[in-house]
Every structure is written in structure tokens, then in C-alpha cells.
Amino acid sequence: MKRFVLFLLCGLMVASCTKPPVIDTTPASLSVSSGTLSFTTDGASSQTLSVTASTAWTATVANGGSWCSVDPYHGTGNATVTVSAATNKTAQARTTTITFNAAQCNPVTVTVNQVAGKEEDKIETTTVALSAAPREWDKKKRADITYQVNVYSFADSDGDGWGDLKGVAQKLDYFESLGVSALWLSPVHPSSSYHGYDVSDYSAINPKLGTEADFKDLVSQAKAKGIGIYMDFVLNHTGLQHEWFKAASADPASKYRGYYVTSETGESTTGGMGDWYSSTTGNIGYHGRLHFKLDTSVGSQPKLTVTQATEAAQNGNTDTSVKWFIYDNNAIRMYKTGDNLYEITLNIDNNWGILVKDDATQWDDHKWGAKAGEQLVEFGKAKTLVKGGAANDIIFGGSSMKYYASFDRSMPDLYYGPADKASESAAFKDLAVAADKWIQMGVAGLRLDAVIWIYQNNANANVSFLKQWYDRCNTTWKANGGTGDFYMVGEAWTDSAEQMAPYYKGLPSNFNFYWWYTLKDRIGKGQGNDFAKTALYFRNLFQAQRDGFIDAIKLSNHDEDRAAEDLGRSFEKERLAAAVLLTSPGKPYIYQGEELGYWGKKTNGDEYVRAPIRWERNGKLASGALGGKVDANMLSADRSVEAQAADKNSLLSAYRSFAQLRNNYAALASGTMAEYSTKSNALAVWTLTGSGEKLLVVHNFSSAKAAASFGTENITRPVLVSGSAELKTTTLNGNVTDRTLSLGAWSSVVFDLSE
Ligand code: MG
């Protein structure tokens, strides 16, 4: 402590003027605190006395700031004085006078003033863990959530192992618990496959799934709970068993040939992703005597000429040097009748046709037959043969047709003629009549399969077609007393959102695959800061095409690897993806099993992404349709609906609470999205405003805790907390200066900012 009271100071200075100098080597200071002055000197060499005030003090030096020079014989010790002061915490100004007296020197008086003080600023911080306090839900449905059902594997009402329509109807309470207002059913029409996308009758119900009465019951029971039924309608192709295709196949003169993309010879290119296939029907064998002449002068392209014979039938040649055979269930050796020329007359009696072989017992590349689409024999006309896998049976009757299929041979593509006149085509008209039936029965929407392939990825043609189709169905809907416009969503699965956007010119709603691609990419990177911007970019793309567009957002579906698989089977990431889905603008789709954390990869078989629901811990599964391709580890008792419904921390419970919130707050369901910028890379933040509400949505996409300042934004009313969240509030003299939100890894919060 280097403090001395004032009289000690004066005494010291007097001594320095009248006696040999006293050098005090302690640091000098003059301080004023609550009226107390202290001074020491270190004997510095300056000859000037100056007084400096600091902080709230002011200082004046009565004699102008210079002090007298002391007698050089006595040495000297001049001082520099600095006045410093503690803050005046009183409400009164203060004055202090310092007078320096020394023999032979004029006194120096220093007056020091300090202005009135105030209460010192009071800065406080509080940190609290957030918990949600949403308002009470009035039970109105606002969320516009659709649940995608694989009818064949959802719920089995009759114990035959297949999911069925009654099974769906029995689970309406389950959909209610998820806040759902519509169901998209996998195709319910008769079909040869379990999945139903190769339809054989658009006007009927697949008996494996139930009856038309069952369907009607489902529509009306669901409607009573405010749940609409969307029917999956496959316009790109039918199944091979459709009567149209059978008729087209059987008879070149059939009007149904015009319903398909057909050709007598096949085409080399279509611009699409599909291929040409052959179809043969009717009695295609032969029962009678035929003469065969084979010309092998071009070895890679032997030519066979068949004629109806009147001469006697021959036995097979026994000359084993001849290597050419007619095969009609037996290989019969031909006779060499000239250079590179072989002939034989045979009685043929079979129902499938014939082949040519160059080895009696070997097949593979020793088999020769007709090119696809050129199987039918024209008597007397040479037919060029091909070998191996390209060789088709040479046939004598029935019908042979080449047809185009975008997907595979079991799904022949339909043909609607020039796109701008598609609605005038017979296929369009017949399908529209079928759709009318279901719309009149109360179906609330259609989901259109594979719409980009209807005109082989020609967007303009597809859009033109879809607009005509939509207008036709919407007319039926309105004529049937439907409210508003009919709902229709397209699977316009293109490479990018930019390519998909034009489909909004044809349809009011389209699946937004690109939204999900973005979400999983950003969760993978732990980066949320551009998510809202990207979502808005998509919405602006669609808005440019259609007012009132309905953005059908989704995670995965029945044709993709499961969302949980893409997210590394992480519960927290699945919960985050669900939270983002159900707090985003648009029309969310929940895919069967997604709410239970089902995983599955398509490379193991499509069935693995279409798994049955395990309802009870120990109940039976509706797995009959899936041919045993079921992941028993995934369908554990603990992942059952029964177990998850009882666990408030389960994924199912999270889905239910998110869905309820979306139904509770209109802004969440139908508000306008705006970006909200913070300095965090990890956080995805946006606001949703509408219906007199404003909500702030915050998600942490990263695996680490993430925090951001929201300034003085009133983030004090959390209505959803998923995971963990803390709010640190800073106040200055009782006024909030900052609110900083911290979210745990993959956590989410929604605040009500409404006034
Ligand atoms: Mg069943």
C-alpha cells in the first residue's frame, strides 16, 4: 500500500524545498476515493506539476499548472501528479481541494471535481433448459399430412397373410394419432404382381386386397374421420394381363393395338429408358406337312424358307456330316441339296412352332430362330435367322407383336396419340371412365405413377397430357359435388427440381424428391444454414409455374432406400428428419414404417423397403405378399407399434407430437416461410407466418451442440422441443440485450413469436 494522507504529502514537499532532497523510489500516485486523498512521490525529474483527472473527475490547477523551481543548492525533487478516481456511485457531485505548500514556493491549489454518479450498470445472465408449452389443441386438422400405405403389407384383416383394405380401415385410429388427413394407397386394382403397378383392370378391386364394397367402406369410414383416400393410378402402362393388351396381342386388327406403343418390327430408339419386347398369342404352332429350305451361304445369316408341302414327308437324314436340323421337339437332320443348301419335308404337329439348330443336342449358340417381332412365318418368303439369345421361336399363326415398355416386359406402355390431342385417344377415354367411377365413389385424390415416361421423358408432351387428364378428373370431381379443386399428385421423378418444375403446369401437386435429397445431404454434413434458402428456392421454382402449387414434400417412398437407411439408422437423425418434414411448408407425406424407424435398401430387393407393420410385440405380420423378404431383426418387438406407442421417447411418439403441433398451429401447416439468418452453420432456421400466427423454427443439423444469438427476438415461448435446448438470456439493468439459443445434437425447437 502506497497511500499517505494529505498532511503527509505536504510535509514531504516542504522537506524537499528546505532540506536536502529526499528521494522516494516508490511509484507515485495520487488517488481520490470517497473524499480521501493520497500522495507519494518517486522523485521524478520533471519540473512541472500537472494534474490530470480521469473517469468522472475534472481537475484544475490554480496557478496554471507549473510549480516553482526549487533551490538548486538543495537539489530538487519535482513531482508529476495524476489524479485518478473511483467511480462516484452517489447521486451527488463531489469536490476535493488539494493544496501544495512549500517554503519559498507559492502554494498550489488543485481543485478536483467529480460529477454525480449513478447506479452501476447491472448485467445478468440466466440460462434455462427449455421445455415445450404449446397451447391446447382444439382438435381441428390443419396439417395436411398424407400417409403412404402399401395396402398389401400394412394390416391383414382376414389372416391370409396379405394386407387388405379392411385392414387399412381397422387402423383409422392409428392414422388419427398421426394427425393424418389423407391416405395414399398403393394400387388396389387387380394385378399380377404383389405391388400392383401392372394393372389388369382399372375399374375393379384386386381380390387379394378385398372387394369393391370393402373399398367403398374404407372411403366412407375414412371420410367420417376427415381422412381422404388417394388412389394410385397407373397411366403409363398396364399389366400383360389387361384385356386390352391381350386383345392387342392376339389380333393385329384389334382396336387395342392402338392403346399401346406397338410395332410389327420394333423400333431402335424411343428417347426413353425402356425397351421393345415381343408378344405372341393364339395358336402359334402348326399341324400339317411343311417343306423347309435353308440357305447358309451367308453363315452368320442363314435364311429359312418354309412352304406348305404336298410331297411325302421325309425321315431325318442319317448322314452325320450334315450339321443342320429342324427342331420341333426333336432335332431332325436336313439333307444337303446344293452348295450351302439344306432341305427336308416334315409332318409338324405342335402348338409352339419350330427352331433351327446346328447341333442335335447343344443349345445356346447352336439355336437359330426368328428375330423378335419377325416370328410369324410367311410361306414362301425367306426369313433371316439369328442365333442364341436373340433367337425366337418361328411361329405359324396367332399373333406376334412388338411392344414398348419403359420399365420391364410385364408393363407395356400405353399410347395416347399426339400429346395435344391425348384426351381424344381411346385409351385416355377408357381410363377416364374408370377414374370417374372412383371419384364418384368418393376418392379424394389420385397419385399418378411414372408420369415422365408417358411420353418417354418428353416434358412438354407429358405436361400437355397431364393437364388434359387433370382437367377431366377435376370436372368429374366438381360435377360430383367436390369442394374446391380435385387433388392430384404426380410422380414426376426427374433428375432435378428444375426439370420437375414444369410438371406443375399440368398438375397441382408433385413429389419433391429434391427436398429430401437436400435434407439428407445437409444432415450428413451437419450443415443447416442454407436449408431454408434451398426450400424457398424450390418453392419459387414451382410458384413460377403455378399459383397455388402444392409442394408434396417427403422423406423416402416405396421406390427408394429407406430414410432411416440413408440416415445411418440413427434415431436422433430420423427424429430430426421427421421434425423438419413436419415443420416445413408444403404437404408432407409419411411413408409406411418411416414413423417406426424402418430401414431397408433396394439393392436387397424392393420388398425390403416395403416391409409390413409390426403392430403388436408378438402379433402376425402382413408379410404374405413379400415372398419371405422380410428383415426380422428390424421388425423386433421393441420396434412394434405397441411398444413405441407406450414409450414417450420413441420415434412414433415424436411423429405424433410433431403432427399434433402442425395440426394445432395453422402457421406451421400453411404459413409463409422466410429465411432467418444466424451466425451458426449448423442451425437451420426459418419463420412461418400466417393466420395471425408467427412461429420460429430452429433445427440443429449437426452432431455437436450448436448455439446462436437471436438478439432480442422474443424466443420465450417454445411450443416444441425435440432433443435438448437451452436459452441464455442476458439483461442490462433489467432489460434484455440478448437471447442465445443452444440446441443439442440433432435437436429442434419451435417458438411462438405471435403477438
Ligand atoms: Mg388379408
Coordinates of N, CA and C in Angstrom, one line a residue, residues 158-298:
D158 N -58.0 -60.6 -42.5 CA -58.6 -61.9 -42.6 C -57.6 -63.0 -42.4
G159 N -56.4 -62.7 -42.0 CA -55.5 -63.8 -41.6 C -54.9 -64.5 -42.8
D160 N -55.0 -64.0 -44.0 CA -54.4 -64.7 -45.2 C -53.0 -64.3 -45.4
G161 N -52.5 -63.4 -44.6 CA -51.1 -63.0 -44.7 C -50.9 -61.8 -45.6
W162 N -51.9 -61.4 -46.4 CA -51.8 -60.2 -47.2 C -52.5 -59.1 -46.4
G163 N -51.9 -57.9 -46.5 CA -52.6 -56.8 -46.0 C -53.8 -56.5 -46.9
D164 N -54.8 -55.9 -46.4 CA -56.0 -55.7 -47.2 C -56.7 -54.4 -46.8
L165 N -57.8 -54.1 -47.6 CA -58.5 -52.9 -47.4 C -59.2 -52.8 -46.1
K166 N -59.7 -53.9 -45.6 CA -60.4 -53.9 -44.3 C -59.3 -53.7 -43.2
G167 N -58.1 -54.2 -43.5 CA -57.1 -54.0 -42.5 C -56.7 -52.5 -42.4
V168 N -56.7 -51.8 -43.5 CA -56.5 -50.4 -43.5 C -57.6 -49.7 -42.7
A169 N -58.8 -50.1 -43.0 CA -60.0 -49.4 -42.3 C -59.9 -49.7 -40.8
Q170 N -59.4 -50.8 -40.4 CA -59.3 -51.1 -39.0 C -58.3 -50.3 -38.3
K171 N -57.4 -49.6 -39.0 CA -56.4 -48.8 -38.4 C -56.6 -47.3 -38.6
L172 N -57.8 -46.9 -38.8 CA -58.0 -45.5 -38.9 C -57.6 -44.7 -37.7
D173 N -57.8 -45.3 -36.5 CA -57.3 -44.6 -35.3 C -55.8 -44.4 -35.3
Y174 N -55.1 -45.3 -35.9 CA -53.7 -45.1 -36.0 C -53.3 -43.9 -36.8
F175 N -54.0 -43.8 -37.9 CA -53.8 -42.6 -38.8 C -54.2 -41.3 -38.0
E176 N -55.3 -41.4 -37.3 CA -55.7 -40.3 -36.5 C -54.6 -39.8 -35.5
S177 N -54.0 -40.8 -34.9 CA -52.9 -40.5 -33.9 C -51.7 -39.8 -34.6
L178 N -51.6 -40.0 -35.9 CA -50.5 -39.3 -36.6 C -51.0 -38.0 -37.3
G179 N -52.3 -37.6 -36.9 CA -52.8 -36.3 -37.5 C -53.0 -36.3 -38.9
V180 N -53.2 -37.5 -39.5 CA -53.3 -37.7 -41.0 C -54.6 -37.2 -41.5
S181 N -54.6 -36.6 -42.7 CA -55.9 -36.2 -43.3 C -56.1 -36.9 -44.7
A182 N -55.1 -37.7 -45.1 CA -55.3 -38.4 -46.4 C -54.4 -39.6 -46.4
L183 N -54.8 -40.7 -47.1 CA -54.0 -41.9 -47.3 C -53.8 -42.0 -48.8
W184 N -52.6 -42.3 -49.1 CA -52.2 -42.7 -50.5 C -52.1 -44.2 -50.5
L185 N -53.0 -44.9 -51.1 CA -53.0 -46.3 -51.1 C -52.2 -46.8 -52.3
S186 N -51.3 -47.8 -52.1 CA -50.7 -48.4 -53.3 C -51.8 -49.0 -54.2
P187 N -51.5 -49.3 -55.5 CA -52.6 -49.6 -56.4 C -53.5 -50.8 -55.8
V188 N -54.8 -50.5 -55.9 CA -55.7 -51.5 -55.4 C -56.4 -52.3 -56.5
H189 N -56.0 -52.0 -57.8 CA -56.7 -52.7 -58.9 C -56.1 -54.1 -59.1
P190 N -56.8 -55.0 -59.7 CA -56.3 -56.4 -60.0 C -54.9 -56.2 -60.7
S191 N -54.0 -57.1 -60.4 CA -52.7 -57.1 -60.9 C -52.0 -58.4 -60.8
S192 N -51.0 -58.6 -61.6 CA -50.3 -59.9 -61.5 C -49.2 -59.9 -60.4
S193 N -48.8 -58.7 -60.0 CA -47.7 -58.6 -59.0 C -48.2 -58.2 -57.6
Y194 N -47.4 -58.4 -56.6 CA -47.8 -58.0 -55.3 C -48.0 -56.5 -55.1
H195 N -47.1 -55.8 -55.8 CA -47.1 -54.3 -55.6 C -48.2 -53.6 -56.4
G196 N -48.8 -54.2 -57.4 CA -50.0 -53.7 -58.1 C -49.7 -52.7 -59.2
Y197 N -48.5 -52.5 -59.6 CA -48.3 -51.5 -60.6 C -48.4 -52.0 -62.0
D198 N -48.8 -53.3 -62.2 CA -49.1 -53.8 -63.5 C -50.6 -54.1 -63.5
V199 N -51.4 -53.1 -63.7 CA -52.8 -53.2 -63.5 C -53.5 -54.0 -64.7
S200 N -54.4 -54.9 -64.3 CA -55.2 -55.6 -65.3 C -56.6 -55.2 -65.4
D201 N -57.1 -54.3 -64.5 CA -58.4 -53.8 -64.7 C -58.6 -52.5 -63.8
Y202 N -58.7 -51.4 -64.4 CA -58.7 -50.1 -63.7 C -60.1 -49.9 -63.0
S203 N -61.1 -50.7 -63.3 CA -62.4 -50.5 -62.8 C -62.7 -51.4 -61.6
A204 N -61.8 -52.3 -61.3 CA -62.1 -53.3 -60.3 C -61.1 -53.2 -59.1
I205 N -61.4 -54.0 -58.1 CA -60.6 -54.1 -56.9 C -59.9 -55.4 -56.9
N206 N -58.6 -55.4 -56.6 CA -57.8 -56.7 -56.5 C -58.4 -57.6 -55.4
P207 N -58.8 -58.8 -55.8 CA -59.5 -59.7 -54.8 C -58.5 -60.0 -53.7
K208 N -57.2 -59.9 -53.9 CA -56.3 -60.2 -52.8 C -56.4 -59.2 -51.7
L209 N -56.9 -58.0 -52.1 CA -57.0 -56.9 -51.1 C -58.4 -56.7 -50.6
G210 N -59.4 -57.3 -51.2 CA -60.7 -57.2 -50.7 C -61.7 -57.0 -51.9
T211 N -62.8 -56.4 -51.6 CA -63.9 -56.3 -52.6 C -64.1 -54.8 -52.8
E212 N -64.9 -54.5 -53.8 CA -65.3 -53.1 -54.1 C -66.1 -52.6 -52.9
A213 N -66.9 -53.4 -52.2 CA -67.6 -53.0 -51.0 C -66.6 -52.6 -49.9
D214 N -65.6 -53.4 -49.8 CA -64.5 -53.0 -48.8 C -64.0 -51.7 -49.1
F215 N -63.7 -51.4 -50.4 CA -63.1 -50.1 -50.7 C -64.1 -49.0 -50.4
K216 N -65.3 -49.2 -50.8 CA -66.4 -48.2 -50.5 C -66.4 -47.9 -49.0
D217 N -66.4 -49.0 -48.2 CA -66.5 -48.8 -46.8 C -65.3 -48.0 -46.2
L218 N -64.1 -48.4 -46.8 CA -62.9 -47.6 -46.3 C -63.0 -46.1 -46.7
V219 N -63.5 -45.9 -47.9 CA -63.7 -44.4 -48.3 C -64.6 -43.7 -47.3
S220 N -65.7 -44.4 -47.0 CA -66.7 -43.6 -46.2 C -66.3 -43.6 -44.7
Q221 N -65.7 -44.6 -44.2 CA -65.2 -44.6 -42.8 C -64.1 -43.6 -42.6
A222 N -63.2 -43.6 -43.6 CA -62.1 -42.6 -43.5 C -62.7 -41.2 -43.6
K223 N -63.6 -41.0 -44.5 CA -64.2 -39.6 -44.7 C -64.8 -39.1 -43.4
A224 N -65.4 -40.1 -42.7 CA -66.1 -39.7 -41.4 C -65.0 -39.2 -40.4
K225 N -63.8 -39.6 -40.6 CA -62.7 -39.1 -39.6 C -61.9 -38.0 -40.3
G226 N -62.4 -37.4 -41.4 CA -61.7 -36.3 -42.0 C -60.4 -36.8 -42.8
I227 N -60.5 -38.1 -43.2 CA -59.3 -38.6 -43.9 C -59.8 -39.0 -45.4
G228 N -59.1 -38.4 -46.3 CA -59.4 -38.7 -47.7 C -58.6 -39.8 -48.2
I229 N -59.1 -40.5 -49.3 CA -58.4 -41.6 -49.9 C -57.9 -41.2 -51.2
Y230 N -56.6 -41.4 -51.4 CA -55.9 -41.1 -52.7 C -55.6 -42.5 -53.4
M231 N -56.1 -42.6 -54.6 CA -55.9 -43.8 -55.3 C -54.6 -43.7 -56.2
D232 N -53.8 -44.7 -56.2 CA -52.7 -44.7 -57.1 C -53.1 -45.1 -58.5
F233 N -52.9 -44.3 -59.5 CA -53.4 -44.5 -60.8 C -52.2 -44.6 -61.8
V234 N -52.2 -45.7 -62.5 CA -51.0 -46.0 -63.3 C -51.4 -45.8 -64.8
L235 N -51.0 -44.6 -65.3 CA -51.3 -44.2 -66.6 C -50.3 -44.5 -67.7
N236 N -49.1 -44.8 -67.2 CA -48.0 -45.0 -68.2 C -48.1 -46.4 -68.9
H237 N -48.6 -47.4 -68.1 CA -48.6 -48.7 -68.7 C -49.7 -49.6 -68.0
T238 N -50.0 -50.7 -68.6 CA -50.9 -51.7 -68.0 C -50.0 -52.9 -67.7
G239 N -50.7 -53.9 -67.1 CA -50.0 -55.2 -67.0 C -50.3 -56.0 -68.2
L240 N -49.5 -57.1 -68.4 CA -49.7 -58.0 -69.5 C -51.1 -58.7 -69.5
Q241 N -51.7 -58.8 -68.3 CA -52.9 -59.5 -68.2 C -54.1 -58.6 -68.4
H242 N -53.9 -57.3 -68.7 CA -55.0 -56.5 -69.0 C -55.7 -56.9 -70.3
E243 N -57.0 -57.0 -70.3 CA -57.8 -57.4 -71.5 C -57.4 -56.6 -72.7
W244 N -57.1 -55.4 -72.6 CA -56.7 -54.5 -73.7 C -55.4 -55.1 -74.3
F245 N -54.4 -55.5 -73.5 CA -53.2 -56.0 -74.0 C -53.4 -57.3 -74.6
K246 N -54.2 -58.2 -74.0 CA -54.4 -59.5 -74.5 C -55.0 -59.4 -75.9
A247 N -56.0 -58.5 -76.0 CA -56.7 -58.4 -77.3 C -55.7 -57.8 -78.4
A248 N -54.9 -56.8 -77.9 CA -53.9 -56.2 -78.9 C -52.9 -57.2 -79.4
S249 N -52.5 -58.1 -78.4 CA -51.5 -59.1 -78.7 C -52.1 -60.1 -79.7
A250 N -53.3 -60.5 -79.5 CA -53.9 -61.6 -80.2 C -54.3 -61.3 -81.6
D251 N -54.5 -60.0 -81.9 CA -55.1 -59.7 -83.2 C -54.6 -58.4 -83.7
P252 N -53.8 -58.5 -84.8 CA -53.3 -57.2 -85.4 C -54.4 -56.2 -85.8
A253 N -55.6 -56.7 -86.0 CA -56.7 -55.8 -86.4 C -57.4 -55.3 -85.2
S254 N -57.0 -55.7 -83.9 CA -57.7 -55.3 -82.7 C -57.6 -53.8 -82.5
K255 N -58.6 -53.1 -82.1 CA -58.5 -51.7 -81.9 C -57.6 -51.4 -80.7
Y256 N -57.4 -52.4 -79.9 CA -56.5 -52.2 -78.7 C -55.0 -52.1 -79.1
R257 N -54.7 -52.5 -80.3 CA -53.3 -52.3 -80.7 C -53.0 -50.8 -80.6
G258 N -54.0 -50.0 -80.8 CA -53.8 -48.5 -80.7 C -53.7 -48.0 -79.3
Y259 N -53.9 -48.9 -78.3 CA -53.8 -48.4 -76.9 C -52.3 -48.5 -76.4
Y260 N -51.5 -49.2 -77.2 CA -50.2 -49.5 -76.7 C -49.2 -48.9 -77.7
V261 N -47.9 -48.8 -77.2 CA -46.8 -48.4 -78.1 C -46.4 -49.7 -78.8
T262 N -46.8 -50.0 -80.0 CA -46.6 -51.3 -80.6 C -45.9 -51.1 -82.0
S263 N -45.4 -52.1 -82.5 CA -44.7 -52.1 -83.7 C -44.7 -53.6 -84.2
E264 N -44.7 -53.8 -85.5 CA -44.6 -55.1 -86.0 C -43.1 -55.5 -86.0
T265 N -42.3 -54.6 -86.1 CA -40.8 -54.9 -86.2 C -40.0 -54.4 -85.0
G266 N -40.6 -53.5 -84.2 CA -39.8 -52.9 -83.1 C -39.0 -51.7 -83.7
E267 N -38.7 -50.8 -82.8 CA -38.0 -49.6 -83.2 C -36.7 -49.6 -82.5
S268 N -35.7 -48.9 -83.1 CA -34.4 -48.9 -82.5 C -34.3 -47.9 -81.3
T269 N -35.1 -46.9 -81.4 CA -34.9 -45.8 -80.3 C -36.3 -45.2 -80.0
T270 N -36.4 -44.7 -78.8 CA -37.6 -44.0 -78.4 C -37.3 -42.8 -77.7
G271 N -36.1 -42.6 -77.2 CA -35.7 -41.5 -76.4 C -36.0 -41.7 -74.9
G272 N -36.5 -42.9 -74.6 CA -36.9 -43.2 -73.2 C -35.9 -44.2 -72.6
M273 N -36.3 -44.7 -71.5 CA -35.4 -45.6 -70.8 C -35.7 -47.1 -71.1
G274 N -36.8 -47.4 -71.8 CA -37.3 -48.7 -71.9 C -36.7 -49.5 -73.0
D275 N -37.5 -50.5 -73.4 CA -37.1 -51.4 -74.4 C -38.3 -52.0 -75.2
W276 N -38.0 -52.7 -76.3 CA -39.0 -53.3 -77.0 C -39.0 -54.8 -76.6
Y277 N -40.2 -55.3 -76.6 CA -40.4 -56.8 -76.2 C -41.3 -57.4 -77.2
S278 N -41.3 -58.7 -77.3 CA -42.2 -59.5 -78.2 C -43.3 -60.1 -77.4
S279 N -44.5 -60.1 -78.1 CA -45.6 -60.8 -77.5 C -46.2 -61.7 -78.6
T280 N -46.4 -62.9 -78.2 CA -47.1 -63.9 -79.1 C -48.3 -64.5 -78.4
T281 N -49.4 -64.6 -79.1 CA -50.6 -65.2 -78.5 C -51.3 -66.1 -79.6
G282 N -52.3 -66.8 -79.1 CA -53.1 -67.6 -80.0 C -52.4 -68.9 -80.4
N283 N -53.0 -69.7 -81.4 CA -52.4 -70.9 -81.8 C -51.3 -70.6 -82.7
I284 N -50.1 -70.8 -82.2 CA -48.9 -70.4 -83.0 C -48.1 -71.6 -83.5
G285 N -48.6 -72.8 -83.2 CA -47.9 -73.9 -83.8 C -48.4 -74.3 -85.2
Y286 N -48.1 -75.6 -85.6 CA -48.5 -76.0 -86.9 C -48.9 -77.5 -86.9
H287 N -49.9 -77.8 -87.6 CA -50.4 -79.2 -87.7 C -50.5 -79.6 -89.2
G288 N -49.5 -80.0 -89.8 CA -49.6 -80.4 -91.2 C -48.2 -80.5 -91.8
R289 N -48.1 -80.7 -93.1 CA -46.8 -81.0 -93.8 C -46.2 -79.7 -94.3
L290 N -44.9 -79.6 -94.0 CA -44.1 -78.4 -94.4 C -42.8 -78.7 -95.1
H291 N -42.4 -77.9 -96.0 CA -41.1 -78.1 -96.6 C -40.2 -77.0 -96.1
F292 N -39.0 -77.3 -95.7 CA -38.0 -76.3 -95.2 C -36.8 -76.3 -96.1
K293 N -36.4 -75.1 -96.5 CA -35.2 -74.9 -97.3 C -34.3 -73.9 -96.6
L294 N -33.1 -74.3 -96.3 CA -32.2 -73.5 -95.5 C -31.0 -73.1 -96.4
D295 N -30.8 -71.8 -96.6 CA -29.6 -71.3 -97.4 C -28.6 -70.7 -96.4
T296 N -27.4 -71.4 -96.3 CA -26.4 -70.9 -95.4 C -25.2 -70.2 -96.0
S297 N -25.5 -69.7 -97.2 CA -24.4 -69.1 -98.0 C -23.8 -67.9 -97.2
V298 N -24.6 -67.2 -96.5 CA -24.0 -66.2 -95.5 C -24.1 -66.9 -94.1

